[in-house]
Amino acid sequence: MNQKSKEPFFHIVKRDVLPWHKSLGIRAAAIVLALILCAIVTTITTGINPIQVYESIITGAFGTVRKTWVTLQNISILLLISLALTPAFKMKFWNIGGEGQVLMGGLAAASCMICLGDKLPNVLVIICMVIASVAAGALWGFIPAFFKAKWKTNETLSTLMMNYIATQLVAFFTIVWEVPKGSGKIGIINQNSNVGWLPQVFGSKYLLSILVAVVITAFMYIYLNYSKHGYEISVVGESENTAKYVGIKVGKVIIRTMVLSGAICGLVGLLLVGGINHTITTTIAGGQGFTAVLVSWMSKFNPLTMVFSSFLIIFMNRGASEISTNFGLNQSYSDILTGIILFFIIGCEFFISYRIQFRKKAEKEEQ
């Protein structure tokens, strides 16, 4: 039997780095194919014109000025949490604790608003909130990092468990501070005095979190790609043994990076409590600490690409309510459409990194 006939019909070959315009074209083609498949699924399962469904999604996210601002604000929050988790993931430290770190930052902010609201001027209260929120988030990142650096504990399990501790702490203080007693919720904090409410930027209550997200995105891009700390994170992520060989203190890098991640998550908690909701609940993060894991990985730890990924997820989530109102379809339908689109986007990364080489073509190349 001919030896060549035993060879596989095709091989999967790793590509060289594609030019940015080609990789962008592959991603764009994936989105178009995903939308076509969504249209087919919509037509078969509901009989509704898919164009009308897409129009409703756009209306739900950007139909009015207020909807547009809320969508941008939600994008900024998800983006900030994704940026916070990215340094740890790039270091191969599986930080699943973003949710808890946000909650602790929010709890610290609420504590300052409630305990200091009638004792200090508004400016000092806000300064205390910023310091307390960042410190609380950093502490919640430091604890699992310390145990990982010191005793090689499993960071996935420890950061996940820290989420539950943070949730129960918020639940405990919700009962302590509940208004009125027996209601099981805190309500709007300092509603009459507005002490601890973060200032509006240019008269807009939505703009602060957006501006913070822009600043942190630029900072994280520079930090990861052009700083010494970013270089050390990359080396530790590639190989701890290599990092040790070149003189990098791995434990120090782990702790420093997780403190940074926790601090940014704590800042998000401050924005949610002091700038958006003006209260604290166990669900104030809305599960975005876990969604951010998907955003970070889907974007390959690129802060600029995360802007698009965050936009896509929030855009679909915001459009879900409009679909429900106009067509009587529940949240699950929107989740199906989102899942199809994300599947195509994640799947197209295979064709960016690899190519399929067929046997006949390979033989011609050899000749």
Short mmCIF file of C-alpha atoms in Angstrom, two decimals:
data_model
loop_
_atom_site.label_atom_id
_atom_site.label_comp_id
_atom_site.label_asym_id
_atom_site.label_seq_id
_atom_site.Cartn_x
_atom_site.Cartn_y
_atom_site.Cartn_z
CA MET A 1 0.00 0.00 0.00
CA ASN A 2 1.26 3.48 -0.87
CA GLN A 3 2.67 5.24 2.18
CA LYS A 4 1.04 8.51 1.14
CA SER A 5 -2.43 6.91 1.18
CA LYS A 6 -1.99 6.29 4.91
CA GLU A 7 -1.50 9.97 5.60
CA PRO A 8 -4.50 11.97 6.86
CA PHE A 9 -6.53 13.78 4.23
CA PHE A 10 -5.79 17.09 5.94
CA HIS A 11 -3.52 18.55 8.61
CA ILE A 12 -4.11 21.39 11.06
CA VAL A 13 -1.15 23.73 10.77
CA LYS A 14 -0.39 26.67 13.05
CA ARG A 15 -0.40 29.96 11.18
CA ASP A 16 2.16 32.70 11.32
CA VAL A 17 0.81 35.86 12.92
CA LEU A 18 -1.93 37.19 10.62
CA PRO A 19 -2.01 40.88 9.68
CA TRP A 20 -4.59 42.74 11.72
CA HIS A 21 -6.85 43.41 8.72
CA LYS A 22 -7.06 39.69 7.88
CA SER A 23 -7.89 38.67 11.45
CA LEU A 24 -10.46 41.47 11.57
CA GLY A 25 -11.96 40.15 8.33
CA ILE A 26 -12.26 36.65 9.77
CA ARG A 27 -14.02 38.00 12.87
CA ALA A 28 -16.37 40.11 10.75
CA ALA A 29 -17.22 37.07 8.60
CA ALA A 30 -17.92 35.07 11.78
CA ILE A 31 -20.37 37.71 13.01
CA VAL A 32 -22.15 37.80 9.62
CA LEU A 33 -22.48 34.00 9.62
CA ALA A 34 -23.73 34.09 13.22
CA LEU A 35 -26.41 36.65 12.31
CA ILE A 36 -27.50 34.53 9.35
CA LEU A 37 -27.80 31.45 11.59
CA CYS A 38 -29.71 33.50 14.19
CA ALA A 39 -32.09 34.61 11.46
CA ILE A 40 -32.67 31.01 10.38
CA VAL A 41 -33.26 29.87 13.97
CA THR A 42 -35.65 32.77 14.56
CA THR A 43 -37.67 32.01 11.44
CA ILE A 44 -37.92 28.28 12.15
CA THR A 45 -38.69 28.45 15.88
CA THR A 46 -40.90 31.57 16.08
CA GLY A 47 -41.98 32.47 12.58
CA ILE A 48 -41.06 36.09 13.30
CA ASN A 49 -39.22 38.19 10.74
CA PRO A 50 -35.62 38.18 12.01
CA ILE A 51 -35.06 41.71 10.71
CA GLN A 52 -37.76 42.92 13.10
CA VAL A 53 -36.05 41.07 15.96
CA TYR A 54 -32.71 42.73 15.16
CA GLU A 55 -34.42 46.13 14.97
CA SER A 56 -35.94 45.51 18.41
CA ILE A 57 -32.55 44.63 19.87
CA ILE A 58 -31.08 47.87 18.53
CA THR A 59 -34.07 49.82 19.86
CA GLY A 60 -33.72 48.20 23.27
CA ALA A 61 -30.09 49.25 23.52
CA PHE A 62 -30.10 52.62 21.73
CA GLY A 63 -33.76 53.50 21.15
CA THR A 64 -33.70 56.64 23.31
CA VAL A 65 -31.07 58.96 24.74
CA ARG A 66 -31.54 57.45 28.20
CA LYS A 67 -31.28 53.87 26.87
CA THR A 68 -28.07 54.81 25.06
CA TRP A 69 -26.51 56.27 28.22
CA VAL A 70 -27.54 53.25 30.33
CA THR A 71 -26.10 50.89 27.71
CA LEU A 72 -22.79 52.78 27.67
CA GLN A 73 -22.73 52.82 31.46
CA ASN A 74 -23.32 49.06 31.65
CA ILE A 75 -20.59 48.49 29.06
CA SER A 76 -18.16 50.54 31.14
CA ILE A 77 -18.87 48.50 34.30
CA LEU A 78 -18.40 45.15 32.54
CA LEU A 79 -15.29 46.47 30.80
CA LEU A 80 -13.76 47.65 34.08
CA ILE A 81 -14.24 44.27 35.75
CA SER A 82 -12.79 42.52 32.67
CA LEU A 83 -9.77 44.81 32.74
CA ALA A 84 -9.33 44.09 36.45
CA LEU A 85 -9.24 40.34 35.91
CA THR A 86 -6.97 40.45 32.86
CA PRO A 87 -3.54 40.87 34.54
CA ALA A 88 -4.21 37.84 36.74
CA PHE A 89 -5.39 35.70 33.82
CA LYS A 90 -2.41 36.73 31.72
CA MET A 91 -0.24 35.54 34.61
CA LYS A 92 -2.16 32.21 34.52
CA PHE A 93 -3.68 33.00 37.92
CA TRP A 94 -7.33 31.94 37.65
CA ASN A 95 -9.05 34.81 39.46
CA ILE A 96 -12.73 33.82 39.62
CA GLY A 97 -13.26 36.23 42.52
CA GLY A 98 -14.17 39.41 40.65
CA GLU A 99 -17.73 39.27 41.93
CA GLY A 100 -16.62 39.17 45.57
CA GLN A 101 -14.01 41.88 45.10
CA VAL A 102 -16.66 44.18 43.60
CA LEU A 103 -19.02 43.40 46.48
CA MET A 104 -16.35 44.21 49.06
CA GLY A 105 -15.59 47.51 47.35
CA GLY A 106 -19.28 48.33 47.35
CA LEU A 107 -19.66 47.31 51.00
CA ALA A 108 -16.76 49.56 52.00
CA ALA A 109 -18.32 52.48 50.13
CA ALA A 110 -21.72 51.89 51.73
CA SER A 111 -20.09 51.68 55.18
CA CYS A 112 -18.55 55.13 54.73
CA MET A 113 -21.83 56.59 53.48
CA ILE A 114 -23.83 55.19 56.40
CA CYS A 115 -21.33 55.58 59.24
CA LEU A 116 -19.69 58.87 58.23
CA GLY A 117 -22.53 60.57 56.38
CA ASP A 118 -23.60 62.71 59.34
CA LYS A 119 -20.11 63.15 60.80
CA LEU A 120 -17.92 64.48 57.97
CA PRO A 121 -18.31 66.90 55.06
CA ASN A 122 -19.33 65.35 51.74
CA VAL A 123 -15.88 65.76 50.19
CA LEU A 124 -14.17 63.90 53.03
CA VAL A 125 -16.80 61.15 52.93
CA ILE A 126 -16.16 60.61 49.22
CA ILE A 127 -12.38 60.55 49.78
CA CYS A 128 -12.87 57.95 52.52
CA MET A 129 -15.11 55.94 50.18
CA VAL A 130 -12.50 55.88 47.44
CA ILE A 131 -9.73 54.79 49.79
CA ALA A 132 -11.89 52.21 51.60
CA SER A 133 -13.32 50.68 48.41
CA VAL A 134 -9.97 50.31 46.68
CA ALA A 135 -8.39 48.93 49.87
CA ALA A 136 -11.23 46.44 50.45
CA GLY A 137 -11.05 45.13 46.88
CA ALA A 138 -7.25 44.93 47.09
CA LEU A 139 -7.47 42.99 50.36
CA TRP A 140 -9.92 40.53 48.79
CA GLY A 141 -7.38 39.99 46.00
CA PHE A 142 -4.40 39.84 48.34
CA ILE A 143 -5.70 36.97 50.52
CA PRO A 144 -5.87 34.21 47.85
CA ALA A 145 -2.70 35.58 46.21
CA PHE A 146 -0.77 35.33 49.48
CA PHE A 147 -1.81 31.72 50.04
CA LYS A 148 -0.97 30.88 46.41
CA ALA A 149 2.47 32.50 46.65
CA LYS A 150 3.21 31.05 50.09
CA TRP A 151 1.71 27.55 49.98
CA LYS A 152 0.70 26.97 46.33
CA THR A 153 -3.00 26.69 47.15
CA ASN A 154 -5.56 26.35 44.36
CA GLU A 155 -6.45 29.93 43.40
CA THR A 156 -9.58 28.93 41.45
CA LEU A 157 -11.14 27.41 44.54
CA SER A 158 -9.97 30.11 46.95
CA THR A 159 -11.11 33.06 44.83
CA LEU A 160 -14.44 31.37 44.21
CA MET A 161 -14.97 30.76 47.93
CA MET A 162 -14.11 34.39 48.65
CA ASN A 163 -17.15 35.33 46.56
CA TYR A 164 -19.43 33.49 48.97
CA ILE A 165 -17.82 35.11 51.99
CA ALA A 166 -18.27 38.57 50.44
CA THR A 167 -21.91 37.82 49.61
CA GLN A 168 -22.65 36.74 53.18
CA LEU A 169 -20.88 39.81 54.61
CA VAL A 170 -23.09 42.04 52.47
CA ALA A 171 -26.14 40.03 53.54
CA PHE A 172 -25.17 40.41 57.21
CA PHE A 173 -24.75 44.19 57.03
CA THR A 174 -27.92 44.50 55.00
CA ILE A 175 -29.79 43.22 58.07
CA VAL A 176 -27.76 45.49 60.39
CA TRP A 177 -28.48 48.60 58.31
CA GLU A 178 -31.89 47.70 56.89
CA VAL A 179 -34.41 50.54 56.56
CA PRO A 180 -37.10 50.17 57.74
CA LYS A 181 -36.37 47.35 60.15
CA GLY A 182 -37.70 44.05 58.89
CA SER A 183 -37.64 45.11 55.24
CA GLY A 184 -34.52 43.07 54.43
CA LYS A 185 -33.00 45.88 52.36
CA ILE A 186 -31.08 49.06 52.97
CA GLY A 187 -32.84 51.33 50.50
CA ILE A 188 -31.36 54.49 49.01
CA ILE A 189 -28.52 55.67 51.26
CA ASN A 190 -28.54 59.34 52.29
CA GLN A 191 -31.42 60.03 49.93
CA ASN A 192 -32.17 63.44 51.47
CA SER A 193 -28.64 64.73 51.96
CA ASN A 194 -26.93 62.95 49.00
CA VAL A 195 -23.80 62.63 51.15
CA GLY A 196 -21.42 60.15 49.55
CA TRP A 197 -23.08 60.36 46.16
CA LEU A 198 -20.34 60.65 43.57
CA PRO A 199 -20.42 63.93 41.61
CA GLN A 200 -22.01 64.16 38.18
CA VAL A 201 -19.67 64.94 35.28
CA PHE A 202 -20.86 67.74 33.01
CA GLY A 203 -24.30 67.36 34.53
CA SER A 204 -24.62 63.69 33.53
CA LYS A 205 -25.08 60.93 36.09
CA TYR A 206 -23.90 58.33 33.55
CA LEU A 207 -20.63 59.85 32.39
CA LEU A 208 -18.37 59.21 35.41
CA SER A 209 -18.15 55.43 35.04
CA ILE A 210 -17.62 55.81 31.27
CA LEU A 211 -14.69 58.20 31.77
CA VAL A 212 -13.18 55.93 34.44
CA ALA A 213 -13.44 52.99 32.02
CA VAL A 214 -11.65 54.98 29.29
CA VAL A 215 -8.82 55.91 31.67
CA ILE A 216 -8.41 52.38 33.07
CA THR A 217 -8.47 50.88 29.55
CA ALA A 218 -5.63 53.14 28.45
CA PHE A 219 -3.74 52.49 31.68
CA MET A 220 -4.12 48.71 31.42
CA TYR A 221 -3.03 48.66 27.78
CA ILE A 222 0.14 50.58 28.60
CA TYR A 223 0.72 48.65 31.84
CA LEU A 224 0.50 45.22 30.22
CA ASN A 225 2.41 46.03 27.03
CA TYR A 226 4.99 48.68 27.90
CA SER A 227 5.81 48.45 31.60
CA LYS A 228 8.28 46.30 33.53
CA HIS A 229 5.43 44.89 35.62
CA GLY A 230 3.55 43.90 32.47
CA TYR A 231 6.65 42.13 31.15
CA GLU A 232 7.03 40.21 34.41
CA ILE A 233 3.36 39.19 34.29
CA SER A 234 3.88 37.79 30.77
CA VAL A 235 7.01 35.87 31.76
CA VAL A 236 5.35 34.35 34.84
CA GLY A 237 2.36 33.39 32.69
CA GLU A 238 4.60 31.66 30.14
CA SER A 239 6.68 29.73 32.69
CA GLU A 240 7.29 30.21 36.39
CA ASN A 241 10.58 28.35 36.09
CA THR A 242 11.79 30.70 33.38
CA ALA A 243 10.70 33.67 35.49
CA LYS A 244 12.68 32.36 38.46
CA TYR A 245 15.69 31.69 36.23
CA VAL A 246 15.83 35.31 35.01
CA GLY A 247 15.52 36.61 38.57
CA ILE A 248 11.82 37.47 38.78
CA LYS A 249 10.32 36.96 42.24
CA VAL A 250 7.21 35.01 41.26
CA GLY A 251 5.47 35.29 44.63
CA LYS A 252 5.89 39.04 44.66
CA VAL A 253 4.48 39.32 41.12
CA ILE A 254 1.47 37.16 42.03
CA ILE A 255 0.60 39.24 45.08
CA ARG A 256 1.21 42.58 43.35
CA THR A 257 -0.92 41.62 40.35
CA MET A 258 -3.83 40.33 42.42
CA VAL A 259 -3.79 43.43 44.61
CA LEU A 260 -4.10 45.51 41.44
CA SER A 261 -6.96 43.33 40.15
CA GLY A 262 -8.79 43.55 43.45
CA ALA A 263 -8.26 47.30 43.71
CA ILE A 264 -9.86 47.94 40.31
CA CYS A 265 -12.78 45.65 41.21
CA GLY A 266 -13.14 47.60 44.46
CA LEU A 267 -13.27 50.79 42.38
CA VAL A 268 -16.14 49.25 40.40
CA GLY A 269 -17.95 48.59 43.67
CA LEU A 270 -17.51 52.26 44.54
CA LEU A 271 -19.02 53.33 41.20
CA LEU A 272 -21.98 50.97 41.62
CA VAL A 273 -22.78 52.09 45.18
CA GLY A 274 -21.73 55.73 45.16
CA GLY A 275 -22.45 56.66 41.57
CA ILE A 276 -25.17 54.42 40.12
CA ASN A 277 -27.38 52.57 42.64
CA HIS A 278 -26.71 54.51 45.89
CA THR A 279 -27.38 51.33 47.84
CA ILE A 280 -25.79 47.94 48.44
CA THR A 281 -27.29 44.49 47.81
CA THR A 282 -25.89 40.99 47.40
CA THR A 283 -26.73 41.16 43.69
CA ILE A 284 -25.35 44.62 42.94
CA ALA A 285 -22.62 43.17 40.68
CA GLY A 286 -25.27 41.33 38.68
CA GLY A 287 -23.06 38.35 37.89
CA GLN A 288 -20.74 40.53 35.82
CA GLY A 289 -17.75 39.27 37.78
CA PHE A 290 -18.27 35.93 36.01
CA THR A 291 -19.26 37.42 32.64
CA ALA A 292 -16.01 39.40 32.74
CA VAL A 293 -14.07 36.12 32.74
CA LEU A 294 -15.59 35.36 29.34
CA VAL A 295 -14.88 38.87 28.05
CA SER A 296 -11.23 38.73 29.12
CA TRP A 297 -10.55 35.33 27.59
CA MET A 298 -12.55 36.01 24.44
CA SER A 299 -10.47 39.16 23.89
CA LYS A 300 -7.17 37.29 24.42
CA PHE A 301 -6.30 39.70 27.26
CA ASN A 302 -6.23 42.68 24.89
CA PRO A 303 -7.77 45.71 26.68
CA LEU A 304 -8.75 47.36 23.40
CA THR A 305 -10.52 44.24 22.08
CA MET A 306 -12.40 44.01 25.39
CA VAL A 307 -14.27 47.18 24.49
CA PHE A 308 -15.90 45.37 21.56
CA SER A 309 -16.56 42.16 23.54
CA SER A 310 -18.17 44.09 26.40
CA PHE A 311 -20.27 46.05 23.91
CA LEU A 312 -21.53 42.88 22.25
CA ILE A 313 -22.64 41.20 25.48
CA ILE A 314 -24.30 44.29 26.96
CA PHE A 315 -25.91 45.13 23.62
CA MET A 316 -27.59 41.71 23.48
CA ASN A 317 -28.62 41.84 27.14
CA ARG A 318 -30.13 45.31 26.80
CA GLY A 319 -32.01 44.25 23.68
CA ALA A 320 -33.53 41.24 25.41
CA SER A 321 -36.18 43.25 27.25
CA GLU A 322 -37.30 44.88 24.01
CA ILE A 323 -37.68 41.47 22.36
CA SER A 324 -39.77 40.31 25.28
CA THR A 325 -42.01 43.39 25.11
CA ASN A 326 -42.54 43.39 21.35
CA PHE A 327 -42.80 39.68 20.59
CA GLY A 328 -43.55 37.97 23.91
CA LEU A 329 -40.25 36.07 23.82
CA ASN A 330 -38.54 35.55 27.17
CA GLN A 331 -34.95 36.18 28.24
CA SER A 332 -33.94 32.67 27.19
CA TYR A 333 -34.47 33.51 23.54
CA SER A 334 -32.05 36.40 23.72
CA ASP A 335 -29.58 34.10 25.51
CA ILE A 336 -29.83 31.67 22.58
CA LEU A 337 -29.00 34.41 20.09
CA THR A 338 -26.15 35.67 22.27
CA GLY A 339 -24.81 32.12 22.65
CA ILE A 340 -24.80 31.58 18.87
CA ILE A 341 -22.95 34.84 18.24
CA LEU A 342 -20.39 34.17 20.98
CA PHE A 343 -19.87 30.63 19.69
CA PHE A 344 -18.98 31.94 16.23
CA ILE A 345 -16.73 34.68 17.60
CA ILE A 346 -14.84 32.27 19.85
CA GLY A 347 -14.74 29.62 17.12
CA CYS A 348 -13.25 31.99 14.55
CA GLU A 349 -10.15 32.32 16.75
CA PHE A 350 -9.26 28.79 15.60
CA PHE A 351 -9.05 29.97 11.98
CA ILE A 352 -6.99 32.98 13.02
CA SER A 353 -4.43 30.80 14.83
CA TYR A 354 -4.53 27.71 12.57
CA ARG A 355 -5.16 26.73 8.98
CA ILE A 356 -6.29 23.46 7.41
CA GLN A 357 -3.83 21.99 4.92
CA PHE A 358 -5.17 19.27 2.64
CA ARG A 359 -2.98 16.38 1.52
CA LYS A 360 -2.93 17.12 -2.21
CA LYS A 361 -2.05 20.74 -1.59
CA ALA A 362 0.75 19.71 0.77
CA GLU A 363 2.15 17.33 -1.87
CA LYS A 364 2.19 20.09 -4.48
CA GLU A 365 4.02 22.39 -2.07
CA GLU A 366 6.65 19.69 -1.47
CA GLN A 367 7.18 19.29 -5.22
#
